[in-house]
Coordinates of C-alpha atoms (C1' of nucleotides) in Angstrom, one line a residue:
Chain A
X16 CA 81.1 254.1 -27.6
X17 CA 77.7 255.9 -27.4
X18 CA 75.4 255.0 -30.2
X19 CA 74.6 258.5 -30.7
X20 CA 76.8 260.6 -32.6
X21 CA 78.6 262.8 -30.1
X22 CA 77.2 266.6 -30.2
X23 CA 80.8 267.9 -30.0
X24 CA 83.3 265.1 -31.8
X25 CA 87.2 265.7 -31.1
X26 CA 88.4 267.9 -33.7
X27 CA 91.7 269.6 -33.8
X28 CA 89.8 272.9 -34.9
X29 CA 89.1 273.0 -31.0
X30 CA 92.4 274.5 -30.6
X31 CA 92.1 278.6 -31.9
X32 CA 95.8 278.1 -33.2
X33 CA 94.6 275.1 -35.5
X34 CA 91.2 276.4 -36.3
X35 CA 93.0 279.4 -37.4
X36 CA 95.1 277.8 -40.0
X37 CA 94.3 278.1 -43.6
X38 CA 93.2 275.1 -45.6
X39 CA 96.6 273.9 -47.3
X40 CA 99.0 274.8 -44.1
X41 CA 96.1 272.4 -41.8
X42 CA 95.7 269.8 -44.1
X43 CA 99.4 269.6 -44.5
X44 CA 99.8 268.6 -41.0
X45 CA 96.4 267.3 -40.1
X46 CA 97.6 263.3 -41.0
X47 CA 100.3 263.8 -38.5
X48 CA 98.4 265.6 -35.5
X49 CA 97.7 262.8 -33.2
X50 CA 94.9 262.8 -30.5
X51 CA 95.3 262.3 -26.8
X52 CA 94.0 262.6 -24.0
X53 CA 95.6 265.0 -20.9
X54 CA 94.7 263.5 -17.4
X55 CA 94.4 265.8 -14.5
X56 CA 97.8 266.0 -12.6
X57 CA 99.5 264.6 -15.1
X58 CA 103.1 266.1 -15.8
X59 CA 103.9 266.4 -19.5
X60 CA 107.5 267.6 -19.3
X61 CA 110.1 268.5 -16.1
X62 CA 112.2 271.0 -16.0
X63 CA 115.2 270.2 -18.4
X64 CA 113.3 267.5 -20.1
X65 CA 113.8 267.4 -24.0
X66 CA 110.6 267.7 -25.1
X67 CA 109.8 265.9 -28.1
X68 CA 105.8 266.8 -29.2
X69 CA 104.0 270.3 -29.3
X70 CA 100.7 269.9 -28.2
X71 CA 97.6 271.6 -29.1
X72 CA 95.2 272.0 -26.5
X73 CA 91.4 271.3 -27.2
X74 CA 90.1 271.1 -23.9
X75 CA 91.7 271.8 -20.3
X76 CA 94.4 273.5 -18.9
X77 CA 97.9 273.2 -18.7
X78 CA 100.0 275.1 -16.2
X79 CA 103.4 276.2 -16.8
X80 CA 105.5 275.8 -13.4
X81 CA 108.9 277.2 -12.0
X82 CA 110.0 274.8 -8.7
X83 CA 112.7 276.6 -6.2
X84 CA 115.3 274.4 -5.0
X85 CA 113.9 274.5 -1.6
X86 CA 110.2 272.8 -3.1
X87 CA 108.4 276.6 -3.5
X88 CA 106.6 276.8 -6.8
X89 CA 105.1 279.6 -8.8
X90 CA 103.2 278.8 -11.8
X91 CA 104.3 281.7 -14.3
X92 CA 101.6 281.2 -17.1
X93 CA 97.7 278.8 -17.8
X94 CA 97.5 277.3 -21.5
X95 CA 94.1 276.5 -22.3
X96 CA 92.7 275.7 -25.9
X97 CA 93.9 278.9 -27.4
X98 CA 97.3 278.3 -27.3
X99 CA 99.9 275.2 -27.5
X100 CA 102.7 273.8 -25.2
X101 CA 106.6 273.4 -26.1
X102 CA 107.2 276.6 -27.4
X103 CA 111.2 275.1 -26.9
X104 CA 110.6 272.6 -30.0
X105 CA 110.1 275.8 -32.4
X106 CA 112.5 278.7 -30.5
X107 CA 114.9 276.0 -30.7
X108 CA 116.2 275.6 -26.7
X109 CA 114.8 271.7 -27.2
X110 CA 113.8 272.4 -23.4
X111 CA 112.9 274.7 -20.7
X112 CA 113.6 275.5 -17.0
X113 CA 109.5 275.0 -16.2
X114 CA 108.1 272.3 -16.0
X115 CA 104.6 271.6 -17.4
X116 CA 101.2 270.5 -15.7
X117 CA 97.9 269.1 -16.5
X118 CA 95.5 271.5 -14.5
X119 CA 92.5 270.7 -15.6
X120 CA 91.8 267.3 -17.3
X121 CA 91.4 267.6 -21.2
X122 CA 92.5 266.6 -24.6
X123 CA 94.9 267.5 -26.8
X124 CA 96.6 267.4 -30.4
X125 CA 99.9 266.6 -30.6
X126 CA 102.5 267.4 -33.1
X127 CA 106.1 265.4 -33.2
X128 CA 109.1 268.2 -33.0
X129 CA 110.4 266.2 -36.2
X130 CA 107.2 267.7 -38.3
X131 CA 106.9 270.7 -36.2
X132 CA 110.4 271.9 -37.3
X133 CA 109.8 271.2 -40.7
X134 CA 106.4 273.2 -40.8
X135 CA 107.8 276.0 -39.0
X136 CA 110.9 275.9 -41.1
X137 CA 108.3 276.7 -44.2
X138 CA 107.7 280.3 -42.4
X139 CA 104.2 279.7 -43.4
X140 CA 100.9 280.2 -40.9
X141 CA 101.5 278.4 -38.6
X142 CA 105.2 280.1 -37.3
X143 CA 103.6 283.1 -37.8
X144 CA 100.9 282.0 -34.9
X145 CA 103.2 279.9 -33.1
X146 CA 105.4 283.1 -32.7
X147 CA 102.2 285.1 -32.1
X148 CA 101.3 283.0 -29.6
X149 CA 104.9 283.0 -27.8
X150 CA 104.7 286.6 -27.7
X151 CA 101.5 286.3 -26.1
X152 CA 102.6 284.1 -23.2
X153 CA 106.0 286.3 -22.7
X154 CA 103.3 288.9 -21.7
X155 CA 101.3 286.5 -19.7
X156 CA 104.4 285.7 -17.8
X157 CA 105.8 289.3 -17.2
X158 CA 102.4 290.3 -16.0
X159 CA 102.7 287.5 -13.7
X160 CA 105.9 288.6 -12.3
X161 CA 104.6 292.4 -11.8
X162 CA 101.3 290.6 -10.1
X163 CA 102.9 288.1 -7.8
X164 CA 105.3 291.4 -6.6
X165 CA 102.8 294.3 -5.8
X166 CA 99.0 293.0 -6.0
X167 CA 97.9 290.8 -2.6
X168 CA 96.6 287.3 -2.7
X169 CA 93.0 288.1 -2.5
X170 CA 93.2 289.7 -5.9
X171 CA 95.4 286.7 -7.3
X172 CA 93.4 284.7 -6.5
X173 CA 90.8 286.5 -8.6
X174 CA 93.0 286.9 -10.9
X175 CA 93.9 283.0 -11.2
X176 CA 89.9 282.0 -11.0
X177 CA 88.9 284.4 -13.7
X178 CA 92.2 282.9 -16.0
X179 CA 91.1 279.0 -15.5
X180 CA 87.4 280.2 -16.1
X181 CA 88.3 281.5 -19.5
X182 CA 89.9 278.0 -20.5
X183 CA 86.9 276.1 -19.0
X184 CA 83.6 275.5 -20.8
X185 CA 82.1 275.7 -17.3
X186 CA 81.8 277.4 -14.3
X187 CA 82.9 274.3 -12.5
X188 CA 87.0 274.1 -11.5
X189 CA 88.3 271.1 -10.1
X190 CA 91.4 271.9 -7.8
X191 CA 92.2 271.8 -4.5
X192 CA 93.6 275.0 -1.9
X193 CA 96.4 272.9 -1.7
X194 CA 97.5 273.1 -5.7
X195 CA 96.3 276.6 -6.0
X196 CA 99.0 277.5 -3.0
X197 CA 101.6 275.9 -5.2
X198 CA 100.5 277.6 -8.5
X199 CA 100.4 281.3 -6.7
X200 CA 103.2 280.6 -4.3
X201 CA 101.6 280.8 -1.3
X202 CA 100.6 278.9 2.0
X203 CA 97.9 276.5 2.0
X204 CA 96.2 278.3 4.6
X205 CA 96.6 281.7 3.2
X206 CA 94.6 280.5 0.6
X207 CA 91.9 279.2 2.2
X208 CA 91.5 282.5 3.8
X209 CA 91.5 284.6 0.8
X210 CA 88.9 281.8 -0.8
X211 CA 86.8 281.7 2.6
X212 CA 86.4 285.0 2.1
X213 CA 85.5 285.0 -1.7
X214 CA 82.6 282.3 -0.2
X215 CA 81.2 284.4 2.6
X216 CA 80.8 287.1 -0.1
X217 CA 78.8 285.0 -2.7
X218 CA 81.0 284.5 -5.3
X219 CA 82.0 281.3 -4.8
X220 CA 81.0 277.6 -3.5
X221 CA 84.3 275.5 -2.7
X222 CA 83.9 272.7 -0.9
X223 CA 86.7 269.8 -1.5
X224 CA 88.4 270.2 -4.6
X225 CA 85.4 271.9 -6.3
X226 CA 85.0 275.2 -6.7
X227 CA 82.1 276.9 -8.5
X228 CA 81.9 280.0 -10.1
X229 CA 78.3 281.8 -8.8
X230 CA 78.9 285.2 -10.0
X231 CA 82.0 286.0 -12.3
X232 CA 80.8 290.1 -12.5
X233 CA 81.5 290.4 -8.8
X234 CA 85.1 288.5 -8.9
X235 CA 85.9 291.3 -12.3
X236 CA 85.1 293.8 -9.9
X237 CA 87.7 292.7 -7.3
X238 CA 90.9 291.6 -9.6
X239 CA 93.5 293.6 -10.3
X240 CA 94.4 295.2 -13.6
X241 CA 96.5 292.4 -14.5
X242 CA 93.6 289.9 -15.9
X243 CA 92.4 292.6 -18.3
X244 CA 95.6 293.5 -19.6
X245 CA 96.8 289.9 -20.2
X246 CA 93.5 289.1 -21.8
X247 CA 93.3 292.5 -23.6
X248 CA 96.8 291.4 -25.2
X249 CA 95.8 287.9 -25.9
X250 CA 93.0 289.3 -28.2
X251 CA 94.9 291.5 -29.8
X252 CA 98.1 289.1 -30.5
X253 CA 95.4 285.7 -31.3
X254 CA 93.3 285.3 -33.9
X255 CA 89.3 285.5 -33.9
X256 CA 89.0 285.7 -29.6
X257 CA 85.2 285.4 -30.8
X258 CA 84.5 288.3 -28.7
X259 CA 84.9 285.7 -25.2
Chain B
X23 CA 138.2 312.3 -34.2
X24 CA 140.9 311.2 -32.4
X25 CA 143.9 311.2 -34.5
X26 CA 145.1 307.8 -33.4
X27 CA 143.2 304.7 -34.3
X28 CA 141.0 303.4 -31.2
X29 CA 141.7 300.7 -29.6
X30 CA 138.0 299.5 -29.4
X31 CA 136.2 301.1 -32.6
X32 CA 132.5 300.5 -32.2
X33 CA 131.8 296.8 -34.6
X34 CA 129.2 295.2 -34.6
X35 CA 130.5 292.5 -33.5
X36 CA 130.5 293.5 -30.0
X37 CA 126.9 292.1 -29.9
X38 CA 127.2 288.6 -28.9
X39 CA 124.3 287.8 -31.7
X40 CA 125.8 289.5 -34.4
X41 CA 129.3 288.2 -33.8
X42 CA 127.9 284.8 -33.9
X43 CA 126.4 285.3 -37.8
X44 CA 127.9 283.4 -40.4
X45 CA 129.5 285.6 -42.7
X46 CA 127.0 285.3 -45.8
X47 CA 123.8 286.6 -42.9
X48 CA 126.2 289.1 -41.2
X49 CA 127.2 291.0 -44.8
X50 CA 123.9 290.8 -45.8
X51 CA 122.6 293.0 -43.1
X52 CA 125.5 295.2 -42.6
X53 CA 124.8 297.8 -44.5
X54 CA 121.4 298.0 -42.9
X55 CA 123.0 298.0 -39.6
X56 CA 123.0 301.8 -38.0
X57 CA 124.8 302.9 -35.1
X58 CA 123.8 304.7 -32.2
X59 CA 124.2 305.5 -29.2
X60 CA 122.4 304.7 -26.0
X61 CA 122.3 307.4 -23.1
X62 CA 121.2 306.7 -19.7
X63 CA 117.6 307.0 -19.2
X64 CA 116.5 307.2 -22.6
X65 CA 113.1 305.2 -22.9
X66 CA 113.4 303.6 -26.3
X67 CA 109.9 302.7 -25.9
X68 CA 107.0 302.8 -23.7
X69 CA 104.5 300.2 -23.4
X70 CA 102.2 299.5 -26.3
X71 CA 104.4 301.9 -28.9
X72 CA 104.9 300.5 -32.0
X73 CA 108.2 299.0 -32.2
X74 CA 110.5 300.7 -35.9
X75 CA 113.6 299.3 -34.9
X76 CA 115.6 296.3 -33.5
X77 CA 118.6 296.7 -31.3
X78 CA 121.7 294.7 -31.0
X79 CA 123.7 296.5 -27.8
X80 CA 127.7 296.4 -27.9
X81 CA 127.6 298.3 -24.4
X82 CA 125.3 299.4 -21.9
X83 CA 122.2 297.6 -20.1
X84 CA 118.9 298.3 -21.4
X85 CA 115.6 297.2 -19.2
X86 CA 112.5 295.5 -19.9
X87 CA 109.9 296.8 -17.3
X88 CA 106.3 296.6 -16.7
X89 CA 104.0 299.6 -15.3
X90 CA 101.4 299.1 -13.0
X91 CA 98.2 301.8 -12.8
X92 CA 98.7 302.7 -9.6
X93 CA 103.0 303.8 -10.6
X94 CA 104.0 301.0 -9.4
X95 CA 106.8 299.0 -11.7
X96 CA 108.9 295.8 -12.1
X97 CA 111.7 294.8 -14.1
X98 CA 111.4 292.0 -16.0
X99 CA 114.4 291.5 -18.2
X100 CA 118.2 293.1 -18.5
X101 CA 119.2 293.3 -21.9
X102 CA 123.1 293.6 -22.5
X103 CA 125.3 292.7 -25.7
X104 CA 124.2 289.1 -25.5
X105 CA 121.5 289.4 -26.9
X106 CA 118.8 292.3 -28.3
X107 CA 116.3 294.6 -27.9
X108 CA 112.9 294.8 -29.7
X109 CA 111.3 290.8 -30.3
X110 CA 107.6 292.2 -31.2
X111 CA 109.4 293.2 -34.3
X112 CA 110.3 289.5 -35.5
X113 CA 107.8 287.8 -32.3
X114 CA 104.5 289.8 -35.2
X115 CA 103.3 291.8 -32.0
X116 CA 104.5 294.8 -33.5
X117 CA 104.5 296.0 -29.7
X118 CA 104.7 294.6 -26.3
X119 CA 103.2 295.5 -22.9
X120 CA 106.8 296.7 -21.5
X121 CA 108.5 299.7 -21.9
X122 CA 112.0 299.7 -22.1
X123 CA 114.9 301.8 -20.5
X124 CA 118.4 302.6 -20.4
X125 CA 119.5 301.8 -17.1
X126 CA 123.5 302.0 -17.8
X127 CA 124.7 304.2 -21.0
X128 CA 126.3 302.6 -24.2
X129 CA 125.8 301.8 -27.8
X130 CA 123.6 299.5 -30.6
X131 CA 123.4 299.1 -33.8
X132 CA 119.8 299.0 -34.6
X133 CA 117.7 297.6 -37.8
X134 CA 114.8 298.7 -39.0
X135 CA 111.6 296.6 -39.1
X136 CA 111.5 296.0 -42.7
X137 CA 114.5 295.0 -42.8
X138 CA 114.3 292.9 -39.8
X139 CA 111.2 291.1 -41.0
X140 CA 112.5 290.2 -45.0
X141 CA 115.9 288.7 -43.1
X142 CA 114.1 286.6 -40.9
X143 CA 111.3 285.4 -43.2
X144 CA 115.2 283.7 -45.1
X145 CA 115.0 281.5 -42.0
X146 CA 118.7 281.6 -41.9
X147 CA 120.9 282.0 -38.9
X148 CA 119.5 285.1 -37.6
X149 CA 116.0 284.0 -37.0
X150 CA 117.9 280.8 -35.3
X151 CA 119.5 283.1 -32.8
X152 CA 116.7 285.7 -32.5
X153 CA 114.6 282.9 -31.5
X154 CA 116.7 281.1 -29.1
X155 CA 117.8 284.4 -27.6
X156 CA 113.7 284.8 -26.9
X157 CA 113.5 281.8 -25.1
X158 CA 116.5 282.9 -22.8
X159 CA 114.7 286.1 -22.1
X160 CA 111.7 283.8 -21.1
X161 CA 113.8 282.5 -18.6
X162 CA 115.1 285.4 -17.5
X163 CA 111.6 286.8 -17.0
X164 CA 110.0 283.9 -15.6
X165 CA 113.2 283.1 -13.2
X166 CA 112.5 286.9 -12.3
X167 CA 109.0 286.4 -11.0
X168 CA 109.4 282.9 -9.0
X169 CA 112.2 285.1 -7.6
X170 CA 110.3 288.5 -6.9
X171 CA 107.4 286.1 -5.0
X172 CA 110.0 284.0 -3.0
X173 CA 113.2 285.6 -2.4
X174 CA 114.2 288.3 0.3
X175 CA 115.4 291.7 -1.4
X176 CA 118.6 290.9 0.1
X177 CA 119.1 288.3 -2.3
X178 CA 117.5 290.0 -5.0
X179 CA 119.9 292.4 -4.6
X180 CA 123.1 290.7 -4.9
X181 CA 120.9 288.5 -8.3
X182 CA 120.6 292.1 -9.9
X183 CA 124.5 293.3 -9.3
X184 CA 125.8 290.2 -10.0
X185 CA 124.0 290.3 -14.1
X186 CA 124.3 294.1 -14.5
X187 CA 127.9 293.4 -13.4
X188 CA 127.9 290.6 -16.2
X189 CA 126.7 292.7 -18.5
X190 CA 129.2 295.6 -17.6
X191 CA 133.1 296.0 -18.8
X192 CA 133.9 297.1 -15.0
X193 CA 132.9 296.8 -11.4
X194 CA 131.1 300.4 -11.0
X195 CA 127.6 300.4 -11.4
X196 CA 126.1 304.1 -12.3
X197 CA 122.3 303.8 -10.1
X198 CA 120.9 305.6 -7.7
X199 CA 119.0 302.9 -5.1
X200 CA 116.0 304.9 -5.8
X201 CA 115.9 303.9 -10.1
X202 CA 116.7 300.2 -8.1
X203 CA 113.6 299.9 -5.7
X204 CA 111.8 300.7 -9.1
X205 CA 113.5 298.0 -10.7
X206 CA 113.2 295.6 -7.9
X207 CA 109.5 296.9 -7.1
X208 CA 110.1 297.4 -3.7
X209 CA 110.7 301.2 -1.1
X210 CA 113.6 303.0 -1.7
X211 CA 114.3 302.6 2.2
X212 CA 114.4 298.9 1.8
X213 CA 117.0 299.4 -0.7
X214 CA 119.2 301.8 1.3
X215 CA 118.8 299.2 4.0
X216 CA 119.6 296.1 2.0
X217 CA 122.4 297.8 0.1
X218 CA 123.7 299.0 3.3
X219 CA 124.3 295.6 5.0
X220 CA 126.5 294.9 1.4
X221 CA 128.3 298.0 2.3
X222 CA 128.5 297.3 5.7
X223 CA 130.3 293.7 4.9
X224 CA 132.0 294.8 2.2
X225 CA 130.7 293.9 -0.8
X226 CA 130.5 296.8 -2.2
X227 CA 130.6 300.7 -1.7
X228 CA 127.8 302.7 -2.5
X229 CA 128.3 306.7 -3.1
X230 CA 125.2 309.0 -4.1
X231 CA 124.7 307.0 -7.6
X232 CA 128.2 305.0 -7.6
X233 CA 128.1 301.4 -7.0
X234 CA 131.5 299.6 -6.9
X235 CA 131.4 295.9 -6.4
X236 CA 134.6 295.2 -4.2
X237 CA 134.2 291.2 -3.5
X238 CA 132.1 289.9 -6.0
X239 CA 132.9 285.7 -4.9
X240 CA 131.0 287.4 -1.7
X241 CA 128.2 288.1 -3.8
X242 CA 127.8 285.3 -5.3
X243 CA 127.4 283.2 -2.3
X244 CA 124.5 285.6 -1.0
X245 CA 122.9 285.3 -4.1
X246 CA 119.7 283.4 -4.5
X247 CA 119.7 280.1 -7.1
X248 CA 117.7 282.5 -9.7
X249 CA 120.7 284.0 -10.7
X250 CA 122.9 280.9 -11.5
X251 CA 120.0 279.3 -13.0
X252 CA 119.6 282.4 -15.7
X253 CA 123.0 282.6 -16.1
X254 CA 123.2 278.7 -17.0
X255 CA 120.7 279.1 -19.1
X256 CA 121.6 281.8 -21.4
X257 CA 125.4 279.8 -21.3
X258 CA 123.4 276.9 -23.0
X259 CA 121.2 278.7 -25.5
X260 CA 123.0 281.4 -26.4
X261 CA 126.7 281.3 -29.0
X262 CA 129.9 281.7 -27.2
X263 CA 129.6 283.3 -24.1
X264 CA 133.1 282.2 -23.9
X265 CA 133.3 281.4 -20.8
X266 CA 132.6 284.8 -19.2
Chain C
dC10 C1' 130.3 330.7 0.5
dG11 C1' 125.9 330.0 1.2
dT12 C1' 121.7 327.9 -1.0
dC13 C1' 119.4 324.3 -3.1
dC14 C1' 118.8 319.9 -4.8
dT15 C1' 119.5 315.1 -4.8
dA16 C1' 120.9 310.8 -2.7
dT17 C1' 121.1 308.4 1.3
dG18 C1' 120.1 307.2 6.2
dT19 C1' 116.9 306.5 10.2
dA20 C1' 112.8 305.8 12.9
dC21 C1' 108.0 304.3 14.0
dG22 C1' 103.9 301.9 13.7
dC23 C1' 101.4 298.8 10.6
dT24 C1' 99.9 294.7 7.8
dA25 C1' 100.2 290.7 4.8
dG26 C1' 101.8 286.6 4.6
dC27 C1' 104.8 283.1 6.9
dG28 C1' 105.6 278.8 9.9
dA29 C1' 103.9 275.6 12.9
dA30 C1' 100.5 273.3 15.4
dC31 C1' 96.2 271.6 15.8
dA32 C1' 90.9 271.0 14.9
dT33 C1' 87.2 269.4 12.1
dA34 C1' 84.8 267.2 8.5
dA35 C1' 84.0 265.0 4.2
dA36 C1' 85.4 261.0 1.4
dT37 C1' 87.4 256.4 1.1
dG38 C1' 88.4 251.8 2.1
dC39 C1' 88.4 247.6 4.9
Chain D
dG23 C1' 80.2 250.8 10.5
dC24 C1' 84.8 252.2 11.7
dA25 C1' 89.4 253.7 10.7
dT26 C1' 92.1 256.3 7.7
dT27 C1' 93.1 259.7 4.6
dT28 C1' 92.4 264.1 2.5
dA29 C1' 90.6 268.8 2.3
dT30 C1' 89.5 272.6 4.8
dG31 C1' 89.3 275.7 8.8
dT32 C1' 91.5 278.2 12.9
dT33 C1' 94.9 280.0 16.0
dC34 C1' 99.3 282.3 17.6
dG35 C1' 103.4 284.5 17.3
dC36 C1' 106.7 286.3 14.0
dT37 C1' 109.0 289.0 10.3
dA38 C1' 109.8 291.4 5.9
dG39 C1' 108.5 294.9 3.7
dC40 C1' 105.2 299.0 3.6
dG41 C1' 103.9 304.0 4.3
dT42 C1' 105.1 308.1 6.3
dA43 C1' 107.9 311.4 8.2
dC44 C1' 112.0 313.4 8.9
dA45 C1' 117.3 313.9 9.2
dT46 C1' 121.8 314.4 7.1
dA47 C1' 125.2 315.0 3.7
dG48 C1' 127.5 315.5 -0.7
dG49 C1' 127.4 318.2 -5.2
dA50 C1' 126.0 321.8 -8.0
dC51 C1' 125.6 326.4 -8.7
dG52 C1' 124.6 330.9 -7.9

DNA sequence: CGTCCTATGTACGCTAGCGAACATAAATGC
DNA sequence: GCATTTATGTTCGCTAGCGTACATAGGACG
């Protein structure tokens, strides 16, 4: 709508999986990516729910959630614009016991299973970095589960901060204590003591549903292992990290 | 080397995955497929080490568990005859975060990498079951941490003899509660104590590294939702469980 | 048959996080 | 501008699991 041309136009080479494709494998499936956007709060699958488009990420974050029967949650992995969501459509379940959920407003490319199958079946690029990139979130998840067990909340929380900050282009999240209780697990109030305490140190602002980043060297220095080795695994599994 | 014929000679085909194999994909790979055994306690790899071989268990339990700097650990998978060992090999990760342990003795044929990697570039039934048996363990894994975070080690308890018990041919469980607090990432104490209310109520008896589930119906109605859940979901992705 | 080792049992104080109830304060809407 | 809703802050007692220390008892082995 702006008269200027936009500085950063939606491109499906926003995603690192799809910006890692070469030429012939992209442009094969480039006419049948389709653009949309990903509100905040919006749920893209349920648990169980036969999911019928893989999407690529270009902006935001998605969070993948495991609910308890009794209405306890733990969100057992972030997918940001390095990786994809529906991992089911190409490991062949159709579905999966987590359910999936916008976390931070963005836009995404998505891919119909119908041509996903058929691409993957070619055993070209993209399985290889689909499969890659599976690998990638099995480790994200098991760290999760070693994390949530032995590491306290205060460095979770860290943890969790320094995860969304790597899929944000700012140092600006928009969520509430409320949702980040649900994504660690936690009480409400045990996070607002964990983030008071992050705020009477400096290293971060939070005041209604914003929280702000001021110094991210301070928050590495108090987070457990488990954010380096996730991310030091994600570079290693995914292609060109650019150094970030 | 017994003069009579056994009754159960080892065949591949006690591996749920390789008994489901059409027969043109199973005699492909068959004379690749080597047999060996699988004592208790052998690490058949540590985290990071570059994974040669794939393993398809007839017998035993082999765990996936994550290491902490501090010693600390966490299971995050249980491997049995339904499904396999080793998904870097076929995932392209060549390694994986985990290391991976014998917790109960028995057997595998393994594959080597090679040979792993040019069957399932064919696309045929084996990468069709490899990959579906992946996402199970996803579930496994992520079903594991929403459990570790909400769950009282009571339940977790009865969840981990109830699918090394699945994965067994009998009700005797060879573990010390000490190798279990490492699996369960919790104090050997809060073991002996958990496992002594089972005892107590009889469940089970539990001798200086003998476990013997006596009422396992009992078991199953102390048990958190995380184990039926798994269970449910390996039943759906997974070939044949017949019933078990 | 006594010694040593390993597995299990027990006790004590401590702390993180829970559950519930309530207080404030910033946005939102009429 | 006032009421309502939403987000955050605070308190209190409680419990599961921790860390530590030590006790017992079954097997192994000399």
């Amino acid at each position: 709508m702006s008269t200027l041309k936009e500085t950063a136009p939606h491109d499906p080479k926003q995603n690192r999986i799809l910006a890692s494709l070469p030429a012939p494998d992209y442009e094969r499936i480039l006419p049948d990516l389709e653009f949309i956007p990903m509100p905040l709060g919006w749920t893209m699958s349920e648990s169980g729910d036969h999911v019928n488009f893989l999407h690529f990420p270009t902006a935001g974050i998605v969070s993948l959630i495991y609910e308890l029967e009794n209405g306890a949650s733990s969100e057992i992995a972030l997918v940001g614009n390095e990786g994809l969501v529906g991992v089911s459509i190409f490991m062949g379940g159709e579905s999966m016991p987590s359910s999936t959920e916008v976390q931070s407003a963005g836009y995404a490319y998505r891919l119909s299973r119908k041509i996903m199958k058929r691409e993957f079946a070619l055993g070209g690029q993209l399985q290889h970095l689909a499969l890659l990139y599976t690998q990638a979130l099995i480790s994200q998840t098991s760290q999760t589960a070693v994390c949530n067990q032995h590491h306290s909340l205060d460095q979770q929380l860290c943890r969790w901060l320094l995860m969304s900050l790597d899929r944000m282009h700012d140092n600006k999240l928009v969520v509430t204590q409320e949702l980040i209780s649900n994504l660690l697990g936690v009480r409400r109030e045990s996070v607002t003591m964990a983030a008071g305490k992050l705020q009477k140190d400096g290293l971060i602002t939070y005041s209604r549903g914003i929280i702000k980043v001021l110094d991210r060297s301070k928050l590495e220095m108090q987070v457990c292992e488990c954010y380096g080795v996730v991310k030091k695994e994600y570079d290693r599994l995914l292609p060109t990290p650019s150094s970030k």
